Every structure is written in structure tokens, then in C-alpha cells.
XYZ file of C-alpha atoms in Angstrom:
686
model
C 153.568 15.972 44.988
C 152.947 17.162 48.509
C 152.190 20.863 47.919
C 151.249 22.780 44.777
C 151.145 26.562 44.319
C 149.602 28.452 41.392
C 149.936 32.149 40.566
C 147.832 33.721 37.821
C 149.495 36.730 36.241
C 148.431 39.017 33.429
C 150.455 37.108 30.817
C 151.546 33.795 32.340
C 150.172 31.378 34.910
C 152.958 29.853 37.013
C 152.847 26.624 38.987
C 155.344 25.187 41.447
C 155.104 21.818 43.178
C 157.264 20.270 45.867
C 157.310 16.663 47.060
C 158.077 15.179 50.468
C 161.805 15.127 49.629
C 161.933 18.852 48.921
C 162.275 18.388 45.141
C 160.662 21.221 43.153
C 159.046 21.021 39.742
C 157.601 23.940 37.783
C 155.385 24.811 34.842
C 154.547 28.038 33.025
C 151.567 28.444 30.685
C 149.853 31.380 29.034
C 147.087 32.867 31.153
C 143.551 32.258 29.853
C 141.669 35.521 30.550
C 138.317 34.101 29.400
C 138.557 31.306 31.978
C 141.361 31.706 34.509
C 140.835 28.234 35.972
C 141.650 26.683 32.603
C 145.130 28.209 32.702
C 145.673 26.565 36.091
C 144.482 23.204 34.750
C 146.754 23.559 31.707
C 149.657 24.151 34.084
C 148.758 21.071 36.118
C 148.762 18.981 32.938
C 152.144 20.367 31.982
C 153.410 19.759 35.497
C 152.195 16.174 35.438
C 150.654 16.681 38.863
C 148.887 13.751 40.514
C 146.270 15.631 42.519
C 145.099 12.731 44.729
C 148.553 12.823 46.372
C 148.523 16.575 47.010
C 147.879 17.754 50.569
C 147.817 21.512 49.908
C 146.979 23.648 46.907
C 147.997 27.303 47.386
C 146.620 29.891 45.022
C 147.148 33.576 44.285
C 145.736 35.678 41.495
C 144.916 39.187 40.311
C 141.252 38.366 39.627
C 139.864 40.512 42.451
C 141.903 43.638 41.706
C 141.361 43.340 37.944
C 137.627 43.127 38.544
C 137.806 46.553 40.211
C 140.232 48.144 37.758
C 138.193 46.989 34.782
C 134.894 47.776 36.588
C 133.355 44.412 35.697
C 132.100 43.488 39.168
C 128.593 42.673 40.328
C 125.749 45.196 40.334
C 126.051 46.346 43.935
C 123.803 48.266 46.325
C 124.897 50.059 49.484
C 122.656 50.217 52.554
C 123.662 52.753 55.179
C 122.266 54.874 57.996
C 119.711 57.538 57.054
C 121.494 60.755 56.105
C 124.849 59.132 55.278
C 124.516 57.587 51.824
C 126.711 60.248 50.182
C 129.697 59.688 52.486
C 130.921 57.109 49.957
C 130.955 59.635 47.105
C 132.082 62.726 49.044
C 135.113 60.858 50.384
C 137.992 62.973 51.638
C 138.512 66.661 50.942
C 142.199 66.368 50.101
C 143.220 67.052 46.514
C 146.131 64.753 45.742
C 147.029 66.562 42.501
C 146.460 70.270 43.259
C 147.820 71.523 39.921
C 145.970 69.022 37.741
C 143.242 71.070 36.046
C 141.196 68.009 35.125
C 141.635 66.113 38.395
C 138.708 63.868 39.206
C 137.781 62.021 42.384
C 137.182 58.254 42.320
C 134.033 57.264 40.455
C 131.932 55.262 42.960
C 131.400 51.586 42.226
C 127.820 52.036 43.469
C 125.717 54.716 41.699
C 123.675 57.046 43.870
C 120.363 55.410 42.920
C 121.615 52.184 44.511
C 122.902 53.855 47.678
C 119.949 53.472 50.003
C 119.248 54.408 53.615
C 117.570 52.733 56.583
C 116.359 54.453 59.725
C 118.581 53.519 62.665
C 121.322 55.145 64.738
C 124.112 53.813 66.921
C 126.347 56.270 68.755
C 130.146 56.148 68.778
C 130.183 54.456 72.178
C 127.935 51.655 70.908
C 124.682 52.735 72.556
C 121.527 52.606 70.447
C 119.822 55.937 69.894
C 117.324 54.849 67.220
C 116.308 51.184 66.775
C 116.414 49.650 63.309
C 113.253 50.301 61.301
C 112.552 46.689 60.314
C 109.451 47.501 58.254
C 111.304 50.124 56.227
C 114.274 47.801 55.774
C 111.984 45.017 54.532
C 110.470 47.316 51.919
C 113.924 48.490 50.847
C 115.211 44.940 50.391
C 112.266 44.062 48.183
C 112.895 47.163 46.057
C 116.561 46.253 45.568
C 115.686 42.683 44.690
C 113.349 43.908 41.957
C 115.966 46.317 40.569
C 118.444 43.645 39.439
C 121.007 44.056 42.226
C 123.335 41.070 42.723
C 125.286 42.090 45.801
C 124.622 44.216 48.887
C 127.106 46.150 51.018
C 125.810 47.072 54.471
C 127.723 49.786 56.318
C 125.857 51.399 59.210
C 127.192 54.295 61.232
C 129.396 53.227 64.181
C 128.690 49.519 63.610
C 132.333 48.885 64.565
C 131.293 49.745 68.143
C 127.987 47.841 68.097
C 127.158 45.588 65.125
C 123.692 44.516 66.312
C 121.794 46.475 63.662
C 124.009 45.185 60.870
C 123.509 41.631 62.100
C 119.750 42.143 62.255
C 119.741 43.564 58.740
C 121.875 40.662 57.524
C 119.422 38.128 58.961
C 116.553 39.986 57.308
C 118.259 39.872 53.891
C 119.052 36.185 54.366
C 115.362 35.452 55.031
C 113.930 37.602 52.236
C 116.661 37.236 49.602
C 118.917 34.241 50.368
C 120.655 34.249 46.963
C 122.059 37.777 47.365
C 125.757 38.209 48.173
C 125.866 40.238 51.408
C 128.807 42.017 53.044
C 128.413 43.434 56.562
C 131.062 46.052 57.297
C 131.863 44.897 60.840
C 132.732 41.439 59.513
C 135.349 42.960 57.207
C 136.829 45.600 59.517
C 135.818 46.982 62.911
C 137.500 50.363 62.674
C 136.350 53.940 62.561
C 136.846 56.290 59.553
C 133.462 56.068 57.855
C 134.572 56.667 54.273
C 137.373 54.094 54.287
C 135.167 51.507 56.020
C 132.373 52.072 53.493
C 134.759 51.842 50.538
C 136.288 48.599 51.833
C 132.838 47.083 52.342
C 131.724 48.102 48.852
C 134.893 46.648 47.318
C 134.198 43.327 49.008
C 130.598 43.262 47.804
C 131.565 44.364 44.295
C 134.087 41.566 43.694
C 132.398 38.949 45.876
C 130.155 37.240 43.297
C 132.912 37.257 40.645
C 135.538 35.763 42.956
C 133.061 33.265 44.447
C 132.134 31.949 40.995
C 135.810 31.557 40.115
C 136.658 29.797 43.378
C 133.644 27.487 43.017
C 134.726 26.624 39.461
C 138.318 25.971 40.488
C 137.287 23.916 43.523
C 134.931 21.736 41.468
C 137.440 21.172 38.685
C 140.231 20.289 41.087
C 137.906 17.874 42.890
C 136.961 16.314 39.559
C 140.657 15.558 39.065
C 140.864 13.838 42.426
C 142.128 16.626 44.693
C 141.083 15.897 48.281
C 143.499 18.187 50.108
C 143.045 21.720 51.371
C 142.772 24.685 48.977
C 144.214 27.852 50.519
C 144.193 31.379 49.079
C 146.924 34.015 49.296
C 145.981 37.250 51.073
C 147.225 40.777 50.479
C 148.848 40.768 53.938
C 151.183 37.945 52.924
C 149.232 35.262 54.761
C 147.105 32.336 53.625
C 143.372 31.815 54.257
C 140.849 29.094 53.475
C 138.747 29.202 50.341
C 135.693 29.675 52.567
C 137.254 32.798 54.096
C 138.129 34.032 50.601
C 134.505 33.673 49.489
C 133.359 35.785 52.442
C 136.186 38.341 52.287
C 137.576 38.435 48.730
C 138.741 42.019 49.327
C 141.584 40.472 51.355
C 143.023 38.875 48.189
C 143.320 42.051 46.083
C 147.131 41.733 45.821
C 147.301 37.993 46.440
C 149.569 37.315 43.473
C 152.307 39.957 43.816
C 152.780 39.655 47.583
C 153.839 36.018 47.356
C 157.084 37.053 45.694
C 157.833 39.450 48.551
C 157.215 36.683 51.095
C 159.545 34.408 49.153
C 162.244 37.080 49.070
C 161.972 37.558 52.841
C 162.461 33.807 53.275
C 165.788 34.127 51.420
C 167.155 36.683 53.876
C 168.618 34.268 56.427
C 170.136 31.880 53.897
C 171.866 34.690 52.028
C 172.955 36.545 55.152
C 171.220 39.659 53.835
C 168.574 41.177 56.092
C 167.763 44.209 53.929
C 166.295 43.376 50.544
C 164.345 45.087 47.761
C 162.177 42.439 46.085
C 161.686 43.345 42.418
C 159.256 41.311 40.321
C 158.832 42.097 36.613
C 156.282 39.964 34.843
C 154.490 40.274 31.549
C 152.120 43.099 32.471
C 153.547 45.010 35.441
C 156.622 45.402 37.618
C 156.261 45.296 41.403
C 158.683 46.204 44.148
C 158.647 46.293 47.942
C 160.990 46.391 50.939
C 162.256 43.808 53.441
C 164.047 45.153 56.527
C 165.645 42.899 59.127
C 163.960 39.978 57.412
C 160.494 41.496 57.955
C 158.075 42.398 55.171
C 156.861 46.010 55.070
C 153.082 45.946 55.711
C 150.813 48.986 55.389
C 147.430 49.393 57.133
C 145.701 50.292 53.876
C 145.919 50.631 50.134
C 144.302 52.452 47.194
C 142.949 50.194 44.459
C 143.789 52.060 41.264
C 146.287 54.502 42.767
C 146.220 57.193 45.438
C 144.875 59.985 43.223
C 141.706 58.347 41.907
C 141.660 54.889 43.509
C 139.324 53.306 46.018
C 140.688 53.070 49.584
C 140.898 49.630 51.168
C 141.604 49.749 54.907
C 143.028 46.290 55.424
C 146.655 45.253 56.025
C 148.549 44.787 52.765
C 152.188 44.224 51.892
C 153.482 47.628 50.826
C 153.966 47.217 47.068
C 154.580 49.838 44.405
C 153.435 48.695 40.987
C 154.037 50.242 37.571
C 152.713 49.294 34.154
C 156.079 48.170 32.798
C 156.286 44.454 32.033
C 157.595 42.314 29.249
C 154.315 42.734 27.399
C 154.040 46.516 27.906
C 153.362 48.200 24.575
C 155.667 50.923 23.257
C 153.916 53.773 21.466
C 154.493 57.325 20.246
C 152.107 59.983 21.552
C 150.689 62.956 19.626
C 153.643 65.128 20.658
C 156.147 62.638 19.278
C 157.328 61.270 22.630
C 158.078 57.577 23.082
C 156.009 55.934 25.838
C 156.042 52.424 27.276
C 152.896 51.016 28.928
C 150.668 50.935 30.845
C 148.813 49.102 28.074
C 149.961 45.516 27.739
C 149.733 42.902 25.016
C 148.923 40.416 27.777
C 148.638 36.712 27.013
C 146.438 37.260 23.972
C 147.671 38.315 21.486
C 150.927 38.841 23.393
C 154.123 40.493 22.107
C 154.693 40.472 18.359
C 157.552 37.984 18.704
C 155.219 35.365 20.265
C 153.662 34.826 16.839
C 150.137 34.739 18.293
C 148.739 37.651 16.321
C 150.228 40.600 18.194
C 151.523 43.419 16.006
C 152.467 46.074 18.575
C 156.041 46.466 19.848
C 156.664 45.489 23.466
C 159.582 45.397 25.903
C 160.047 41.700 25.115
C 160.336 42.482 21.402
C 162.983 45.115 22.180
C 164.991 42.702 24.337
C 164.921 40.141 21.533
C 166.201 42.695 18.995
C 169.003 43.720 21.389
C 170.135 40.097 21.738
C 169.306 39.878 25.435
C 166.810 37.082 24.781
C 167.615 33.966 22.796
C 164.987 33.295 20.142
C 165.319 29.507 20.387
C 165.509 29.132 24.182
C 162.396 31.032 25.305
C 160.412 29.031 27.887
C 163.120 26.408 27.763
C 162.699 25.960 24.025
C 158.925 25.404 24.166
C 158.274 28.659 22.295
C 160.418 29.975 19.468
C 160.408 33.758 19.213
C 159.805 35.424 15.854
C 162.536 38.030 15.394
C 161.151 39.215 12.050
C 157.780 40.002 13.629
C 159.489 41.938 16.436
C 161.530 43.940 13.924
C 158.440 44.769 11.864
C 156.480 45.940 14.915
C 159.270 48.198 16.212
C 160.015 49.611 12.770
C 156.382 50.418 12.046
C 155.308 51.891 15.385
C 158.513 53.338 16.897
C 161.483 53.602 14.534
C 159.664 55.191 11.564
C 157.617 57.740 13.555
C 160.730 58.863 15.463
C 163.206 58.670 12.577
C 165.406 56.110 14.363
C 167.112 52.954 13.262
C 165.940 49.612 14.643
C 168.583 49.269 17.367
C 168.125 52.844 18.627
C 164.356 52.350 18.807
C 164.739 49.085 20.749
C 167.249 50.685 23.134
C 164.837 53.575 23.681
C 162.037 51.182 24.656
C 164.208 49.337 27.174
C 165.688 52.570 28.587
C 162.235 54.052 29.247
C 161.038 50.835 30.868
C 164.130 50.790 33.104
C 163.525 54.413 34.114
C 159.922 53.706 35.076
C 160.933 50.724 37.177
C 163.754 52.676 38.822
C 161.170 55.214 39.984
C 159.165 52.386 41.553
C 162.239 51.197 43.474
C 162.863 54.797 44.609
C 159.253 54.973 45.831
C 159.732 52.079 48.272
C 163.200 53.161 49.381
C 164.291 56.783 48.918
C 160.786 58.195 49.402
C 160.495 56.160 52.631
C 163.763 57.533 53.977
C 165.765 54.403 53.130
C 169.041 54.376 51.185
C 168.814 51.763 48.389
C 172.603 51.357 48.530
C 172.109 49.565 51.851
C 169.889 46.915 50.261
C 170.281 44.009 47.860
C 167.919 43.890 44.886
C 166.201 40.477 44.571
C 165.047 40.140 40.970
C 162.252 37.732 40.058
C 159.584 37.258 37.426
C 160.221 36.222 33.863
C 161.610 39.647 32.919
C 163.054 40.833 36.244
C 166.577 39.377 35.849
C 166.847 40.954 32.369
C 166.496 44.468 33.769
C 167.656 44.181 37.383
C 171.326 45.086 36.921
C 170.446 48.150 34.809
C 168.122 49.353 37.580
C 170.724 48.607 40.258
C 173.293 50.703 38.372
C 170.808 53.557 38.112
C 170.288 53.552 41.908
C 173.845 52.576 42.939
C 172.632 49.319 44.458
C 175.717 47.166 44.955
C 174.211 43.656 44.956
C 171.636 41.899 42.792
C 170.340 38.433 43.706
C 168.617 36.115 41.226
C 167.053 33.286 43.255
C 166.376 29.803 41.997
C 163.296 29.596 39.731
C 162.857 33.355 39.307
C 160.191 32.922 36.630
C 157.930 31.030 39.050
C 159.090 32.770 42.198
C 155.692 34.146 43.232
C 154.203 30.662 43.089
C 157.196 29.276 44.989
C 156.921 32.095 47.527
C 153.466 30.877 48.527
C 155.079 27.720 49.863
C 156.925 29.962 52.366
C 153.742 31.718 53.511
C 151.918 31.349 56.794
C 148.250 31.113 57.628
C 147.535 34.586 58.962
C 144.685 36.812 60.133
C 144.735 40.479 61.179
C 141.916 41.654 63.455
C 141.313 45.204 64.625
C 138.910 46.974 66.958
C 138.421 50.726 67.375
C 138.207 51.770 71.034
C 139.028 55.383 71.888
C 140.277 56.463 75.333
C 143.131 58.340 76.965
C 145.988 55.891 77.462
C 146.618 55.821 81.196
C 146.875 53.108 83.875
C 143.188 53.420 84.730
C 142.065 52.595 81.178
C 144.536 49.830 80.365
C 142.310 47.033 81.649
C 139.593 47.643 79.048
C 142.127 47.149 76.271
C 143.403 43.955 77.887
C 139.854 42.560 77.803
C 139.429 43.517 74.136
C 142.737 41.876 73.223
C 141.622 38.684 74.932
C 138.430 38.705 72.849
C 140.384 39.320 69.636
C 142.804 36.484 70.437
C 139.869 34.088 70.844
C 138.293 35.259 67.574
C 141.626 34.951 65.766
C 142.091 31.396 67.063
C 138.609 30.493 65.797
C 139.465 31.811 62.335
C 142.708 29.856 62.293
C 140.894 26.634 63.192
C 138.336 27.311 60.460
C 141.170 27.592 57.939
C 143.414 24.661 58.856
C 141.604 22.707 61.569
C 143.318 22.078 64.888
C 146.793 23.657 64.610
C 149.674 21.181 64.620
C 151.724 23.676 66.625
C 150.925 26.694 68.786
C 150.285 29.735 66.583
C 152.116 33.024 67.045
C 149.881 35.764 68.450
C 150.989 39.411 68.383
C 149.060 42.264 69.958
C 149.416 45.972 69.174
C 147.990 49.193 70.566
C 147.219 52.024 68.142
C 148.542 55.112 69.961
C 148.891 58.813 69.116
C 149.538 62.098 70.849
C 146.308 63.951 71.509
C 145.566 66.185 68.538
C 147.202 63.924 65.986
C 145.251 62.261 63.180
C 147.112 58.997 62.675
C 148.545 56.387 65.008
C 151.577 54.177 65.582
C 151.106 50.450 66.205
C 153.013 49.746 69.422
C 153.685 46.090 70.363
C 152.150 44.878 73.607
C 154.771 43.319 75.936
C 154.921 39.520 76.175
C 153.736 39.699 79.786
C 150.526 41.331 78.565
C 148.835 44.668 79.003
C 148.236 45.875 82.539
C 148.758 48.875 84.786
C 152.214 47.477 85.542
C 153.255 47.506 81.857
C 151.609 50.846 81.011
C 154.804 52.876 81.439
C 156.828 50.484 79.263
C 154.281 50.743 76.434
C 154.191 54.528 76.756
C 158.011 54.716 76.636
C 158.091 52.477 73.556
C 155.555 54.733 71.819
C 157.716 57.813 72.484
C 160.794 55.990 71.181
C 159.001 54.798 68.032
C 157.708 58.320 67.378
C 161.290 59.587 67.645
C 162.540 56.975 65.162
C 159.755 57.639 62.668
C 159.380 61.406 62.871
C 162.546 62.676 64.521
C 160.968 63.955 67.742
C 158.947 62.873 70.767
C 156.810 64.574 73.424
C 156.874 62.554 76.676
C 154.937 65.246 78.506
C 151.962 65.121 76.084
C 148.781 63.135 76.651
C 148.562 59.914 74.625
C 145.334 58.490 73.226
C 144.670 54.842 72.390
C 142.519 54.533 69.270
C 142.176 50.771 69.226
C 143.897 47.428 69.215
C 145.221 45.054 66.586
C 145.838 41.314 66.836
C 147.847 39.245 64.350
C 147.742 35.458 64.502
C 149.948 33.345 62.239
C 151.188 29.805 61.846
C 153.558 28.244 59.300
C 152.274 25.630 56.898
C 153.730 22.141 56.985
C 157.476 22.397 56.428
C 159.161 20.797 53.432
C 162.716 19.430 53.620
C 165.278 21.606 51.853
C 166.203 20.305 48.427
C 169.807 19.180 48.191
C 171.885 21.113 45.672
C 172.558 18.969 42.578
C 176.064 17.621 42.122
C 177.611 19.632 39.284
C 181.171 20.030 37.984
C 183.060 22.557 40.129
C 185.512 23.829 37.524
C 185.285 27.116 35.673
C 181.867 27.885 34.206
C 181.691 27.149 30.497
C 179.531 29.153 28.082
C 177.243 27.288 25.705
C 177.457 29.942 22.965
C 178.481 33.507 22.187
C 175.755 35.958 21.202
C 175.926 39.583 19.990
C 174.215 41.735 22.632
C 173.579 45.486 22.741
C 174.446 46.399 26.330
C 173.087 48.977 28.731
C 175.117 52.189 28.691
C 177.301 50.988 25.834
C 177.468 51.982 22.193
C 174.960 51.081 19.473
C 177.006 48.128 18.236
C 176.442 44.631 19.633
C 179.167 43.152 21.823
C 179.978 39.426 21.670
C 178.789 38.061 25.036
C 179.264 34.553 26.394
C 175.958 32.848 27.198
C 175.836 30.399 30.108
C 173.215 27.785 30.871
C 172.139 28.218 34.518
C 171.404 24.507 34.887
C 175.144 23.808 34.512
C 176.395 26.326 37.102
C 177.739 25.060 40.441
C 178.183 26.755 43.849
C 181.309 28.907 44.043
C 181.684 29.496 40.317
C 182.399 33.042 39.184
C 181.614 34.811 35.921
C 182.905 38.252 34.946
C 180.640 40.498 32.908
C 179.525 41.217 30.328
C 177.633 37.959 29.993
C 174.182 36.370 29.780
C 172.931 33.514 31.951
C 169.828 31.862 30.532
C 167.395 29.373 32.005
C 164.010 27.961 31.090
C 161.848 30.925 32.119
C 164.253 33.858 32.415
C 167.598 35.364 31.431
C 170.135 37.395 33.393
C 172.111 40.175 31.697
C 175.068 41.842 33.443
C 177.793 44.178 32.259
C 181.440 45.131 32.226
C 182.699 45.429 35.809
C 179.961 43.181 37.254
C 180.905 39.861 38.861
C 178.455 36.976 39.249
C 179.000 34.322 41.926
C 176.907 31.176 42.397
C 175.799 30.881 46.035
C 175.506 27.629 47.988
C 171.736 27.491 47.361
C 172.371 28.164 43.627
C 171.171 31.753 43.826
C 173.113 34.049 41.496
C 174.683 36.928 43.432
C 175.944 39.774 41.258
C 178.354 42.367 42.604
C 177.403 45.407 40.542
C 180.187 47.584 39.161
C 180.056 51.350 38.864
C 177.480 52.823 36.463
C 178.843 53.429 32.987
């Protein structure tokens, strides 16, 4: 096996391996929350992987973000400039939910008693007004060491312009307290906006010790099994970084699991001839969706860990993902007012849905799908796990049907309908709310539960095409194999954008390109091919708050290209906001450099030779269909492993495979593509 990828989800851990001939093999095991590395090792055993032959091991997980959401990170202290320790708690003055009487701002990860100040001051232009008080800093470090702190976040005022004081403080901590985990803000992001920079630095320090221990454990256990290749970690921006970079900047892997599926979907665009896609990934705990336009992934400059209303801002590039607590393991429950709810609580991997037979007794979306006939009890996980229908019936009857006065089928349909509605809202959030018409996109459904619900969601939003790629249940792990090594570097530098000031930005971009190349070499050694380097200027009209990232021309930034960059900014502003102001002064806020390079390419796997006649069902199963009546309808069930390119199946029908099932309805037509993807032309909503 040449490359191996592992993705740890809330319920399952997925592994995908590919050899030098392009042949894929997969494994799916239950996640082990008490020891996430064990779930990976269990998957390797199931995969039969021979680690001494592996060159690359790619890894994504939700460990970092779950550490924040569950507030189980390290005891962290924040050191900042005298007079500014409360910036982190004050945050922004906007009230995201103005009519919520009990609205609360984010609860800081660092309590006020551990937010400490040092005497120093750097001005916005980088000049030093007050030198660092080394004696006071030494005393402060000793106090924190005695107080049981494990990790330190250092965020000094305007250190993005001049990091000397942060570096001096870092050296002091290293000398006095070498075992402490230290995060210096300028090493994470060199941008202004004090609150966001402080929050990002604290997030890194908070998860750092937890992620480092996990990565050390995984590295040692892989080495013990003979792995001598390179371990690379998925980033939130869709790129890959070294394990050493992940130890230093674990905040960059907050969404490392979900984004891999988006990258994999983007890689499908050319082969399918579809440049506009909505990746939709429904796993055991959550459902995630994003947008791919013209084959490019939608990347945002920041993100809120825990949601916009009460989450912690992270000002680093991240694939724009909307996530909702609706997965196969999401628990259905009846609130005090008698309303049926689904999620966000999940049965997870332990005890799991009631039908898993592992001790769970609460009804979940998976239990409902089993009752409705959409899942086959004997074919789950390719027959490795037999689902307990009686347990699913008992859970739904006890906790949903009886409280609401419904029969079993109506209760199960209600659970699935609510889950579909929640996921439809997520798809609207990445499309309609961004000014995009979902009817112009194809929905790419992945995850173990995604293909079960995708056509229902497509009908709700009038999406005309649904694509189920090969290996949907392990698609996030497979998507990592399509990822690139990538780093995003930024630098705040404020000036009026005019020919006289262009040269200073050209010098900064040259410095960033050199730093980016150094990071790339640290990750993968000497590149086998020239990396791709993209430069951007952050521009805005004077008086505006936020910027637009404008690409720098290939010939570089100079007085000669100033007018072209300015014209492109006006045009981009017109496209985004519907107007432009060519006569207004433009300010440059800073620069951004993106360096990327593909991993070693793997030959495409040849499609297996299968019979080309009409597709033949393996059984007929009674299924309660979306939008139909309460009575089950006899549906043919097809085995995906027997389908060949060009075959067509008219709905309603079910296509099952080892780790997923596809359900489609009357008026839908499924066609098998050349790469064995299932392309469903969706009929009109019922």
C-alpha cells in the first residue's frame, strides 16, 4: 500500500488505502473516544495494511474542535500588553441575536485570573514605545508555573507589525519553563484585529497539549508497527501539513476531517463535467455541506468554533462549511411542549443507535431508516454488523410514538422528515443565503448516511442532479488522497494603494514567498516539482471595514501593474456587492500568500469489467418512501458492486453497498457513470 488515509469521525473511523496501481481498499471501524489512536489501529488491522511499505499516512480528525466544544483543553494562561487583558472577554459589541432575552457572549477559555499583563508597548507601525519589562515578565512566568498552568498564549499589542517582544518573551519562557506549551500570536497569524488574533492564539494554546499528546501517541504506535514514511495532517484550509507543523499550530486542524470530503468532491468536478457542486456529507454525528464553484473550493478567511452567536472566532483560512447536528446517530426526542426534535445530541459510537445492539436505547435517525425499510438489517457494513430491528422499534415506540400518540411508521417518518428539513436548511445556508441558486448545482452525497437522504433534500431544494461517488462511506478519507500540501501566510500592512506605495507590498510578498517555501520544505523536504504560489492584496475603499482579496498579476506587483490591480478590485466589488466606486480612494490592508503542491500522484484505477446488460436487483424490499403514503412500497434492491457503466435504473429503488445505501423515488432515474459514480436525475417533488 503506497498511501493510507484515516478520518476519525464522531461514530466511525474510516480508512482508505491505495497502492501503486491505483487499487483502493477501505475499512470502517467504530470510533474509540477514550483512545482515538486505537480506532485508527483497529482500522489498519481490518485493512490488512503493511505499514513498512507505506510512503504516506494522511490523517484528519475532529479531536481539536471537540476539545474546544467540550471544553476539555489544557489549563491555559494568556499574557498580553498591560491594559489589554480584557480584550479577549469584551470581544465585539455586535449582538448576533438581538431578540434573544437570554443571549450570552462566548465564555472565555481563559478565566480572568489567568489573563496576565506585561509592561511593554509596540505601536501600529512597529516602532517600540516601551521596552519589554524582563524582570516583571520573569516574575509573572514563575507565578504561572506555580499556579498549575499547562499552556501559555502570548498575544502582545501590534506584534503582527513587530514581533520582537513576543520572541523575547518566548525565549524567556523556554529558559525558565521549558515544559510549557507556548503559542506566540505572530507565529499563528500576523494580522490586525486584536480580539480575533487573541482568540485564535488562545484556541491554539488551549488544544495544543491535547493534540500534541494524541499525535505523539499515534506517531509512536505507527512507528512500532514499522511505518517509516511521512505522516501528514489535514488542515482546515483543505491542505496538508507535517505532523511537526500540526504540533505547533493545531488550531489549523480544527475542521481537518470534514474538509477532506469537500476536497474530494472538487476533484470529481472535471471527471463528471460538472463545475458547480454542493458537497453534502452526512455521517453518524453531524451533516456538513459546502460549495464548489468552477471546480474551486469556497474558502473563508475565518470561522467561529461553536457557532457565530456564542462561538470563539478563529481568523485562519478554512473551507466554508455549514454543519448541523443531524447524523445517523442523532437522537430523536420530545420536548416539554410535545414537539419532536432530532439532535444535536448523538448516540455516537458508544452506545450507538439502538439497532446497533451495543446498549443504546434512544431512537436515532438510523433506527428510523431501518424501520422504514431504507436500510437492510443484514447488509449493514457489508454484513459485518446485523441491525436489531426489534430494538429500534422499542426505542421509537417508547420515546417518540407513545408520547406523541403516533403509530410506529408515522413516528419513524417524522424523525426522518425533521432530519431532512434540518439538512436542507444547511444546504440553503451555503447556496441561497450566499446568493447562489441550488438548482444550478449538483448535490454530491457522501458519508455513511448521505446517500440515504440526498434525493429527499434535492427534491426539497429543486436540485436536479445527485451524484453518489465511489466509496461514499469513506469519502472523506479518500478525499485526503486528492489534497495538496498547502500554507496560507498573511501580513497586515496598511497604506493607501497608489503607485508610490506598491513597492513596499512587493517586498513583503517576496518575504512571504520565501517563508512559505521554507514551510513547504519543512513539510515534505525538497519539492519534487515547482510549487504553485499565489499572491493577493487585501483591498478596500477608504471608510470600509472589510476587504476583498485581489489576485496579484503573474508579472508581479509594481507601479506598472497598479492600474490593473485597481481595475480588478473595482470589478470584483461590482460582482460581489452590485456596485463600484472607481473615483474613491483605495486602501491596502495587507497581503496574503498561498503556496501549494500536489502529493505524489496515483494512477487511476481501471473500472472493473462487469456485465453490461440491464441491472438486476438482488431482492425486493418493502420501503416507506419520501412524500408517499404510510404503506410500504415494494422496491427493487440493487447491489452496487454489480452495476456497470451505462446502466440505468428507474425509481423507486434502493442501491446498497458495504458502507451506505442510496434511496431514490418515482420519477428519478439513476445512471452509472464511466467512473462508477451514480448520477441521479431527480424528478419533480411529490
